[in-house]
PDB file of N, CA and C in Angstrom:
ATOM      1  N   MET B1357     -19.571   3.900 -16.097  1.00 53.00           N
ATOM      2  CA  MET B1357     -20.158   5.152 -15.922  1.00 53.00           C
ATOM      3  C   MET B1357     -19.758   5.978 -17.234  1.00 53.00           C
ATOM      4  N   VAL B1358     -20.810   6.597 -17.783  1.00 58.00           N
ATOM      5  CA  VAL B1358     -20.687   7.280 -18.930  1.00 58.00           C
ATOM      6  C   VAL B1358     -20.366   8.762 -18.583  1.00 58.00           C
ATOM      7  N   PRO B1359     -19.149   9.170 -19.241  1.00 62.00           N
ATOM      8  CA  PRO B1359     -18.806  10.619 -18.920  1.00 62.00           C
ATOM      9  C   PRO B1359     -19.778  11.615 -19.557  1.00 62.00           C
ATOM     10  N   THR B1360     -20.205  12.631 -18.785  1.00 68.00           N
ATOM     11  CA  THR B1360     -21.081  13.605 -19.229  1.00 68.00           C
ATOM     12  C   THR B1360     -20.258  14.842 -19.673  1.00 68.00           C
ATOM     13  N   LYS B1361     -20.628  15.481 -20.688  1.00 71.00           N
ATOM     14  CA  LYS B1361     -20.017  16.780 -20.986  1.00 71.00           C
ATOM     15  C   LYS B1361     -20.516  17.865 -20.207  1.00 71.00           C
ATOM     16  N   LYS B1362     -19.556  18.658 -19.575  1.00 73.00           N
ATOM     17  CA  LYS B1362     -20.021  19.718 -18.752  1.00 73.00           C
ATOM     18  C   LYS B1362     -20.291  20.887 -19.499  1.00 73.00           C
ATOM     19  N   GLN B1363     -21.292  21.642 -19.059  1.00 76.00           N
ATOM     20  CA  GLN B1363     -21.657  22.873 -19.720  1.00 76.00           C
ATOM     21  C   GLN B1363     -20.602  23.977 -19.478  1.00 76.00           C
ATOM     22  N   GLN B1364     -20.070  24.454 -20.540  1.00 79.00           N
ATOM     23  CA  GLN B1364     -18.964  25.511 -20.526  1.00 79.00           C
ATOM     24  C   GLN B1364     -19.631  26.842 -20.110  1.00 79.00           C
ATOM     25  N   PRO B1365     -19.056  27.573 -19.047  1.00 77.00           N
ATOM     26  CA  PRO B1365     -19.706  28.802 -18.744  1.00 77.00           C
ATOM     27  C   PRO B1365     -19.412  29.798 -19.826  1.00 77.00           C
ATOM     28  N   THR B1366     -20.492  30.636 -20.025  1.00 85.00           N
ATOM     29  CA  THR B1366     -20.308  31.743 -20.996  1.00 85.00           C
ATOM     30  C   THR B1366     -20.004  33.003 -20.333  1.00 85.00           C
ATOM     31  N   PHE B1367     -19.017  33.788 -20.861  1.00 81.00           N
ATOM     32  CA  PHE B1367     -18.661  35.022 -20.187  1.00 81.00           C
ATOM     33  C   PHE B1367     -18.961  36.166 -21.129  1.00 81.00           C
ATOM     34  N   SER B1368     -19.451  37.172 -20.583  1.00 87.00           N
ATOM     35  CA  SER B1368     -19.674  38.366 -21.451  1.00 87.00           C
ATOM     36  C   SER B1368     -18.760  39.530 -21.192  1.00 87.00           C
ATOM     37  N   SER B1369     -17.858  39.392 -20.176  1.00 90.00           N
ATOM     38  CA  SER B1369     -16.884  40.479 -19.985  1.00 90.00           C
ATOM     39  C   SER B1369     -15.630  39.959 -19.364  1.00 90.00           C
ATOM     40  N   LEU B1370     -14.607  40.750 -19.450  1.00 92.00           N
ATOM     41  CA  LEU B1370     -13.284  40.419 -18.865  1.00 92.00           C
ATOM     42  C   LEU B1370     -13.296  40.214 -17.385  1.00 92.00           C
ATOM     43  N   GLU B1371     -14.251  41.052 -16.727  1.00 92.00           N
ATOM     44  CA  GLU B1371     -14.415  41.005 -15.362  1.00 92.00           C
ATOM     45  C   GLU B1371     -15.032  39.629 -14.928  1.00 92.00           C
ATOM     46  N   GLU B1372     -15.967  39.103 -15.561  1.00 92.00           N
ATOM     47  CA  GLU B1372     -16.444  37.785 -15.254  1.00 92.00           C
ATOM     48  C   GLU B1372     -15.384  36.787 -15.321  1.00 92.00           C
ATOM     49  N   ILE B1373     -14.607  36.823 -16.342  1.00 92.00           N
ATOM     50  CA  ILE B1373     -13.494  35.899 -16.517  1.00 92.00           C
ATOM     51  C   ILE B1373     -12.529  35.957 -15.327  1.00 92.00           C
ATOM     52  N   ARG B1374     -12.196  37.153 -14.933  1.00 94.00           N
ATOM     53  CA  ARG B1374     -11.221  37.389 -13.725  1.00 94.00           C
ATOM     54  C   ARG B1374     -11.930  36.877 -12.449  1.00 94.00           C
ATOM     55  N   ALA B1375     -13.198  37.010 -12.311  1.00 93.00           N
ATOM     56  CA  ALA B1375     -13.954  36.597 -11.145  1.00 93.00           C
ATOM     57  C   ALA B1375     -13.941  35.120 -11.057  1.00 93.00           C
ATOM     58  N   ARG B1376     -14.164  34.530 -12.199  1.00 92.00           N
ATOM     59  CA  ARG B1376     -14.150  33.007 -12.404  1.00 92.00           C
ATOM     60  C   ARG B1376     -12.731  32.444 -12.078  1.00 92.00           C
ATOM     61  N   LYS B1377     -11.769  33.075 -12.581  1.00 94.00           N
ATOM     62  CA  LYS B1377     -10.345  32.783 -12.378  1.00 94.00           C
ATOM     63  C   LYS B1377     -10.009  32.792 -10.839  1.00 94.00           C
ATOM     64  N   ASP B1378     -10.428  33.834 -10.215  1.00 95.00           N
ATOM     65  CA  ASP B1378     -10.097  33.989  -8.786  1.00 95.00           C
ATOM     66  C   ASP B1378     -10.809  32.963  -7.996  1.00 95.00           C
ATOM     67  N   ALA B1379     -12.097  32.725  -8.390  1.00 94.00           N
ATOM     68  CA  ALA B1379     -12.783  31.589  -7.580  1.00 94.00           C
ATOM     69  C   ALA B1379     -12.162  30.242  -7.859  1.00 94.00           C
ATOM     70  N   LEU B1380     -11.690  29.945  -9.009  1.00 95.00           N
ATOM     71  CA  LEU B1380     -10.962  28.644  -9.398  1.00 95.00           C
ATOM     72  C   LEU B1380      -9.633  28.627  -8.532  1.00 95.00           C
ATOM     73  N   LEU B1381      -8.986  29.695  -8.492  1.00 96.00           N
ATOM     74  CA  LEU B1381      -7.706  29.762  -7.760  1.00 96.00           C
ATOM     75  C   LEU B1381      -7.894  29.438  -6.237  1.00 96.00           C
ATOM     76  N   GLU B1382      -9.004  30.099  -5.749  1.00 96.00           N
ATOM     77  CA  GLU B1382      -9.294  29.832  -4.213  1.00 96.00           C
ATOM     78  C   GLU B1382      -9.648  28.372  -4.032  1.00 96.00           C
ATOM     79  N   GLN B1383     -10.385  27.752  -4.904  1.00 96.00           N
ATOM     80  CA  GLN B1383     -10.795  26.432  -4.801  1.00 96.00           C
ATOM     81  C   GLN B1383      -9.559  25.523  -4.888  1.00 96.00           C
ATOM     82  N   ILE B1384      -8.659  25.771  -5.795  1.00 95.00           N
ATOM     83  CA  ILE B1384      -7.415  24.983  -5.975  1.00 95.00           C
ATOM     84  C   ILE B1384      -6.526  25.067  -4.766  1.00 95.00           C
ATOM     85  N   GLN B1385      -6.513  26.308  -4.108  1.00 95.00           N
ATOM     86  CA  GLN B1385      -5.687  26.464  -2.914  1.00 95.00           C
ATOM     87  C   GLN B1385      -6.337  25.673  -1.731  1.00 95.00           C
ATOM     88  N   THR B1386      -7.694  25.714  -1.650  1.00 94.00           N
ATOM     89  CA  THR B1386      -8.428  24.925  -0.546  1.00 94.00           C
ATOM     90  C   THR B1386      -8.132  23.512  -0.818  1.00 94.00           C
ATOM     91  N   ASP B1387      -8.206  22.957  -2.054  1.00 95.00           N
ATOM     92  CA  ASP B1387      -8.030  21.572  -2.240  1.00 95.00           C
ATOM     93  C   ASP B1387      -6.523  21.077  -2.043  1.00 95.00           C
ATOM     94  N   SER B1388      -5.618  21.975  -2.366  1.00 93.00           N
ATOM     95  CA  SER B1388      -4.280  21.797  -2.006  1.00 93.00           C
ATOM     96  C   SER B1388      -3.974  21.675  -0.635  1.00 93.00           C
ATOM     97  N   THR B1389      -4.636  22.488   0.225  1.00 91.00           N
ATOM     98  CA  THR B1389      -4.387  22.458   1.641  1.00 91.00           C
ATOM     99  C   THR B1389      -4.919  21.055   2.257  1.00 91.00           C
ATOM    100  N   GLN B1390      -6.155  20.724   1.652  1.00 92.00           N
ATOM    101  CA  GLN B1390      -6.708  19.561   2.101  1.00 92.00           C
ATOM    102  C   GLN B1390      -5.786  18.311   1.692  1.00 92.00           C
ATOM    103  N   VAL B1391      -5.349  18.282   0.516  1.00 92.00           N
ATOM    104  CA  VAL B1391      -4.448  17.105   0.101  1.00 92.00           C
ATOM    105  C   VAL B1391      -3.130  17.141   0.830  1.00 92.00           C
ATOM    106  N   SER B1392      -2.579  18.290   1.169  1.00 89.00           N
ATOM    107  CA  SER B1392      -1.289  18.255   1.838  1.00 89.00           C
ATOM    108  C   SER B1392      -1.550  17.740   3.254  1.00 89.00           C
ATOM    109  N   GLY B1393      -2.712  18.087   3.862  1.00 86.00           N
ATOM    110  CA  GLY B1393      -3.020  17.632   5.204  1.00 86.00           C
ATOM    111  C   GLY B1393      -3.154  16.042   5.192  1.00 86.00           C
ATOM    112  N   LEU B1394      -3.891  15.635   4.236  1.00 88.00           N
ATOM    113  CA  LEU B1394      -4.132  14.195   4.160  1.00 88.00           C
ATOM    114  C   LEU B1394      -2.819  13.382   3.864  1.00 88.00           C
ATOM    115  N   TRP B1395      -1.942  13.976   2.957  1.00 85.00           N
ATOM    116  CA  TRP B1395      -0.645  13.435   2.619  1.00 85.00           C
ATOM    117  C   TRP B1395       0.161  13.336   3.952  1.00 85.00           C
ATOM    118  N   GLY B1396       0.217  14.285   4.727  1.00 81.00           N
ATOM    119  CA  GLY B1396       0.880  14.217   5.940  1.00 81.00           C
ATOM    120  C   GLY B1396       0.502  13.177   6.883  1.00 81.00           C
ATOM    121  N   LYS B1397      -0.878  12.845   6.833  1.00 83.00           N
ATOM    122  CA  LYS B1397      -1.288  11.729   7.779  1.00 83.00           C
ATOM    123  C   LYS B1397      -0.960  10.416   7.231  1.00 83.00           C
ATOM    124  N   ILE B1398      -0.735  10.256   5.839  1.00 82.00           N
ATOM    125  CA  ILE B1398      -0.472   8.911   5.256  1.00 82.00           C
ATOM    126  C   ILE B1398       1.018   8.623   5.805  1.00 82.00           C
ATOM    127  N   PHE B1399       1.972   9.509   5.636  1.00 77.00           N
ATOM    128  CA  PHE B1399       3.391   9.176   5.863  1.00 77.00           C
ATOM    129  C   PHE B1399       3.769   9.788   7.178  1.00 77.00           C
ATOM    130  N   VAL B1400       3.507   9.101   8.214  1.00 75.00           N
ATOM    131  CA  VAL B1400       3.783   9.505   9.576  1.00 75.00           C
ATOM    132  C   VAL B1400       5.150   8.814   9.997  1.00 75.00           C
ATOM    133  N   LYS B1401       6.036   9.661  10.603  1.00 73.00           N
ATOM    134  CA  LYS B1401       7.235   9.152  10.970  1.00 73.00           C
ATOM    135  C   LYS B1401       7.120   8.138  12.167  1.00 73.00           C
ATOM    136  N   PRO B1402       7.661   7.010  12.029  1.00 72.00           N
ATOM    137  CA  PRO B1402       7.401   5.988  13.140  1.00 72.00           C
ATOM    138  C   PRO B1402       8.069   6.566  14.391  1.00 72.00           C
ATOM    139  N   GLU B1403       7.413   6.092  15.531  1.00 78.00           N
ATOM    140  CA  GLU B1403       7.867   6.551  16.857  1.00 78.00           C
ATOM    141  C   GLU B1403       9.269   5.982  17.155  1.00 78.00           C
ATOM    142  N   GLU B1404       9.959   6.665  17.996  1.00 80.00           N
ATOM    143  CA  GLU B1404      11.203   6.089  18.430  1.00 80.00           C
ATOM    144  C   GLU B1404      11.137   4.826  19.039  1.00 80.00           C
ATOM    145  N   THR B1405      11.948   3.804  18.753  1.00 82.00           N
ATOM    146  CA  THR B1405      11.793   2.511  19.344  1.00 82.00           C
ATOM    147  C   THR B1405      12.844   2.455  20.512  1.00 82.00           C
ATOM    148  N   THR B1406      12.516   1.720  21.533  1.00 90.00           N
ATOM    149  CA  THR B1406      13.443   1.462  22.574  1.00 90.00           C
ATOM    150  C   THR B1406      14.300   0.338  22.266  1.00 90.00           C
ATOM    151  N   LYS B1407      15.352   0.033  22.981  1.00 92.00           N
ATOM    152  CA  LYS B1407      16.136  -0.983  22.795  1.00 92.00           C
ATOM    153  C   LYS B1407      15.368  -2.400  23.036  1.00 92.00           C
ATOM    154  N   GLY B1408      14.529  -2.365  23.981  1.00 93.00           N
ATOM    155  CA  GLY B1408      13.663  -3.537  24.197  1.00 93.00           C
ATOM    156  C   GLY B1408      12.796  -3.892  23.013  1.00 93.00           C
ATOM    157  N   ASP B1409      12.174  -2.783  22.461  1.00 90.00           N
ATOM    158  CA  ASP B1409      11.345  -3.084  21.272  1.00 90.00           C
ATOM    159  C   ASP B1409      12.222  -3.587  20.070  1.00 90.00           C
ATOM    160  N   TYR B1410      13.398  -3.150  19.908  1.00 91.00           N
ATOM    161  CA  TYR B1410      14.367  -3.694  18.997  1.00 91.00           C
ATOM    162  C   TYR B1410      14.712  -5.099  19.150  1.00 91.00           C
ATOM    163  N   ILE B1411      14.947  -5.434  20.335  1.00 94.00           N
ATOM    164  CA  ILE B1411      15.305  -6.850  20.661  1.00 94.00           C
ATOM    165  C   ILE B1411      14.092  -7.719  20.526  1.00 94.00           C
ATOM    166  N   ALA B1412      12.949  -7.256  20.912  1.00 94.00           N
ATOM    167  CA  ALA B1412      11.716  -8.107  20.704  1.00 94.00           C
ATOM    168  C   ALA B1412      11.464  -8.321  19.152  1.00 94.00           C
ATOM    169  N   SER B1413      11.708  -7.295  18.422  1.00 92.00           N
ATOM    170  CA  SER B1413      11.574  -7.447  16.958  1.00 92.00           C
ATOM    171  C   SER B1413      12.490  -8.480  16.462  1.00 92.00           C
ATOM    172  N   LEU B1414      13.729  -8.398  16.856  1.00 95.00           N
ATOM    173  CA  LEU B1414      14.773  -9.365  16.403  1.00 95.00           C
ATOM    174  C   LEU B1414      14.282 -10.788  16.719  1.00 95.00           C
ATOM    175  N   ILE B1415      13.892 -10.918  17.946  1.00 96.00           N
ATOM    176  CA  ILE B1415      13.457 -12.354  18.408  1.00 96.00           C
ATOM    177  C   ILE B1415      12.257 -12.736  17.506  1.00 96.00           C
ATOM    178  N   ALA B1416      11.206 -11.940  17.349  1.00 96.00           N
ATOM    179  CA  ALA B1416       9.998 -12.300  16.514  1.00 96.00           C
ATOM    180  C   ALA B1416      10.506 -12.668  15.133  1.00 96.00           C
ATOM    181  N   ASN B1417      11.422 -11.878  14.523  1.00 95.00           N
ATOM    182  CA  ASN B1417      11.795 -12.123  13.134  1.00 95.00           C
ATOM    183  C   ASN B1417      12.612 -13.457  13.066  1.00 95.00           C
ATOM    184  N   GLY B1418      13.391 -13.746  14.054  1.00 96.00           N
ATOM    185  CA  GLY B1418      14.240 -14.905  14.232  1.00 96.00           C
ATOM    186  C   GLY B1418      13.351 -16.170  14.309  1.00 96.00           C
ATOM    187  N   MET B1419      12.257 -16.019  15.140  1.00 97.00           N
ATOM    188  CA  MET B1419      11.261 -17.114  15.322  1.00 97.00           C
ATOM    189  C   MET B1419      10.605 -17.382  13.962  1.00 97.00           C
ATOM    190  N   THR B1420      10.216 -16.382  13.227  1.00 96.00           N
ATOM    191  CA  THR B1420       9.588 -16.610  11.876  1.00 96.00           C
ATOM    192  C   THR B1420      10.585 -17.255  10.979  1.00 96.00           C
ATOM    193  N   VAL B1421      11.867 -16.966  10.943  1.00 97.00           N
ATOM    194  CA  VAL B1421      12.804 -17.685  10.076  1.00 97.00           C
ATOM    195  C   VAL B1421      12.926 -19.108  10.468  1.00 97.00           C
ATOM    196  N   ILE B1422      12.938 -19.457  11.745  1.00 97.00           N
ATOM    197  CA  ILE B1422      13.040 -20.758  12.249  1.00 97.00           C
ATOM    198  C   ILE B1422      11.730 -21.562  11.840  1.00 97.00           C
ATOM    199  N   ASP B1423      10.642 -20.962  11.952  1.00 97.00           N
ATOM    200  CA  ASP B1423       9.417 -21.592  11.432  1.00 97.00           C
ATOM    201  C   ASP B1423       9.417 -21.968  10.056  1.00 97.00           C
ATOM    202  N   LEU B1424       9.941 -20.935   9.151  1.00 96.00           N
ATOM    203  CA  LEU B1424      10.007 -21.171   7.742  1.00 96.00           C
ATOM    204  C   LEU B1424      10.983 -22.407   7.373  1.00 96.00           C
ATOM    205  N   ILE B1425      12.148 -22.368   8.114  1.00 95.00           N
ATOM    206  CA  ILE B1425      13.077 -23.429   7.962  1.00 95.00           C
ATOM    207  C   ILE B1425      12.520 -24.860   8.284  1.00 95.00           C
ATOM    208  N   LEU B1426      11.861 -24.877   9.397  1.00 95.00           N
ATOM    209  CA  LEU B1426      11.150 -26.158   9.790  1.00 95.00           C
ATOM    210  C   LEU B1426      10.140 -26.567   8.781  1.00 95.00           C
ATOM    211  N   LEU B1427       9.281 -25.607   8.346  1.00 93.00           N
ATOM    212  CA  LEU B1427       8.263 -25.903   7.403  1.00 93.00           C
ATOM    213  C   LEU B1427       8.818 -26.452   6.102  1.00 93.00           C
ATOM    214  N   TYR B1428       9.917 -25.821   5.656  1.00 90.00           N
ATOM    215  CA  TYR B1428      10.603 -26.268   4.351  1.00 90.00           C
ATOM    216  C   TYR B1428      11.179 -27.631   4.478  1.00 90.00           C
ATOM    217  N   ARG B1429      11.866 -27.938   5.701  1.00 91.00           N
ATOM    218  CA  ARG B1429      12.387 -29.192   5.979  1.00 91.00           C
ATOM    219  C   ARG B1429      11.320 -30.411   5.945  1.00 91.00           C
ATOM    220  N   LYS B1430      10.039 -30.036   6.546  1.00 90.00           N
ATOM    221  CA  LYS B1430       9.008 -30.992   6.510  1.00 90.00           C
ATOM    222  C   LYS B1430       8.408 -31.213   5.218  1.00 90.00           C
ATOM    223  N   LEU B1431       8.283 -30.142   4.401  1.00 87.00           N
ATOM    224  CA  LEU B1431       7.773 -30.331   3.073  1.00 87.00           C
ATOM    225  C   LEU B1431       8.718 -31.093   2.246  1.00 87.00           C
ATOM    226  N   ARG B1432      10.010 -30.795   2.367  1.00 87.00           N
ATOM    227  CA  ARG B1432      11.039 -31.522   1.602  1.00 87.00           C
ATOM    228  C   ARG B1432      11.122 -32.979   1.923  1.00 87.00           C
ATOM    229  N   ARG B1433      11.029 -33.343   3.244  1.00 87.00           N
ATOM    230  CA  ARG B1433      11.060 -34.647   3.643  1.00 87.00           C
ATOM    231  C   ARG B1433       9.809 -35.500   3.188  1.00 87.00           C
ATOM    232  N   ASN B1434       8.603 -34.790   3.358  1.00 86.00           N
ATOM    233  CA  ASN B1434       7.389 -35.542   3.079  1.00 86.00           C
ATOM    234  C   ASN B1434       7.034 -35.543   1.586  1.00 86.00           C
ATOM    235  N   TYR B1435       7.251 -34.485   0.958  1.00 81.00           N
ATOM    236  CA  TYR B1435       6.760 -34.295  -0.490  1.00 81.00           C
ATOM    237  C   TYR B1435       7.920 -34.162  -1.426  1.00 81.00           C
ATOM    238  N   GLY B1436       9.209 -34.111  -1.099  1.00 77.00           N
ATOM    239  CA  GLY B1436      10.298 -33.915  -2.003  1.00 77.00           C
ATOM    240  C   GLY B1436      10.561 -32.518  -2.308  1.00 77.00           C
ATOM    241  N   GLY B1437      10.049 -31.545  -1.540  1.00 65.00           N
ATOM    242  CA  GLY B1437      10.332 -30.209  -1.762  1.00 65.00           C
ATOM    243  C   GLY B1437       9.246 -29.387  -2.371  1.00 65.00           C
ATOM    244  N   LEU B1438       9.371 -28.148  -2.386  1.00 63.00           N
ATOM    245  CA  LEU B1438       8.356 -27.245  -2.853  1.00 63.00           C
ATOM    246  C   LEU B1438       7.923 -27.472  -4.315  1.00 63.00           C
ATOM    247  N   THR B1439       8.985 -27.722  -5.139  1.00 69.00           N
ATOM    248  CA  THR B1439       8.627 -27.905  -6.565  1.00 69.00           C
ATOM    249  C   THR B1439       7.901 -29.040  -6.858  1.00 69.00           C
ATOM    250  N   SER B1440       8.123 -30.172  -6.270  1.00 66.00           N
ATOM    251  CA  SER B1440       7.328 -31.334  -6.420  1.00 66.00           C
ATOM    252  C   SER B1440       5.962 -31.213  -5.820  1.00 66.00           C
ATOM    253  N   LEU B1441       5.873 -30.359  -4.822  1.00 61.00           N
ATOM    254  CA  LEU B1441       4.542 -30.265  -4.087  1.00 61.00           C
ATOM    255  C   LEU B1441       3.513 -29.597  -5.111  1.00 61.00           C
ATOM    256  N   PHE B1442       4.024 -28.584  -5.806  1.00 68.00           N
ATOM    257  CA  PHE B1442       3.080 -27.907  -6.787  1.00 68.00           C
ATOM    258  C   PHE B1442       3.127 -28.394  -8.236  1.00 68.00           C
ATOM    259  N   SER B1443       3.909 -29.443  -8.438  1.00 67.00           N
ATOM    260  CA  SER B1443       3.934 -29.971  -9.788  1.00 67.00           C
ATOM    261  C   SER B1443       2.886 -31.037  -9.883  1.00 67.00           C
ATOM    262  N   GLY B1444       2.783 -31.607 -11.084  1.00 60.00           N
ATOM    263  CA  GLY B1444       1.741 -32.669 -11.229  1.00 60.00           C
ATOM    264  C   GLY B1444       1.976 -33.903 -10.669  1.00 60.00           C
ATOM    265  N   SER B1445       3.136 -34.304 -10.390  1.00 56.00           N
ATOM    266  CA  SER B1445       3.586 -35.603  -9.924  1.00 56.00           C
ATOM    267  C   SER B1445       2.977 -35.836  -8.458  1.00 56.00           C
ATOM    268  N   LYS B1446       2.454 -37.081  -8.263  1.00 54.00           N
ATOM    269  CA  LYS B1446       1.852 -37.436  -6.978  1.00 54.00           C
ATOM    270  C   LYS B1446       2.767 -38.472  -6.306  1.00 54.00           C
ATOM    271  N   LYS B1447       3.598 -38.025  -5.380  1.00 53.00           N
ATOM    272  CA  LYS B1447       4.493 -38.827  -4.725  1.00 53.00           C
ATOM    273  C   LYS B1447       3.754 -39.156  -3.483  1.00 53.00           C
ATOM    274  N   LYS B1448       3.820 -40.477  -3.096  1.00 54.00           N
ATOM    275  CA  LYS B1448       3.084 -40.796  -1.778  1.00 54.00           C
ATOM    276  C   LYS B1448       3.918 -40.466  -0.658  1.00 54.00           C
ATOM    277  N   HIS B1449       3.394 -39.824   0.304  1.00 51.00           N
ATOM    278  CA  HIS B1449       4.167 -39.457   1.372  1.00 51.00           C
ATOM    279  C   HIS B1449       3.891 -40.480   2.568  1.00 51.00           C
ATOM    280  N   LYS B1450       4.822 -40.411   3.534  1.00 53.00           N
ATOM    281  CA  LYS B1450       4.801 -41.372   4.758  1.00 53.00           C
ATOM    282  C   LYS B1450       3.908 -40.723   5.798  1.00 53.00           C
ATOM    283  N   HIS B1451       3.201 -41.574   6.505  1.00 52.00           N
ATOM    284  CA  HIS B1451       2.439 -41.033   7.613  1.00 52.00           C
ATOM    285  C   HIS B1451       3.092 -41.424   8.785  1.00 52.00           C
TER     286      HIS B1451
END
């Protein structure tokens, strides 16, 4: 996109400059209010969790860790680990 040069307003009196300044100030305040409202929606404080939710989260995270450990063991046993899996060497794996 090519930037276009905006036409600069011409003022013939000090009153026109003050009126333009007041209009810009009002627009800035309106935009600031809109931005602060949207900013508040982005960062919403999480809801209070119950003890049951906390325990369920711990169990889910624990299962994820166990899955990762089992995957690592399988890759290590069949391919010799993650480094040899992504390196150029082609080690034959057992079926």
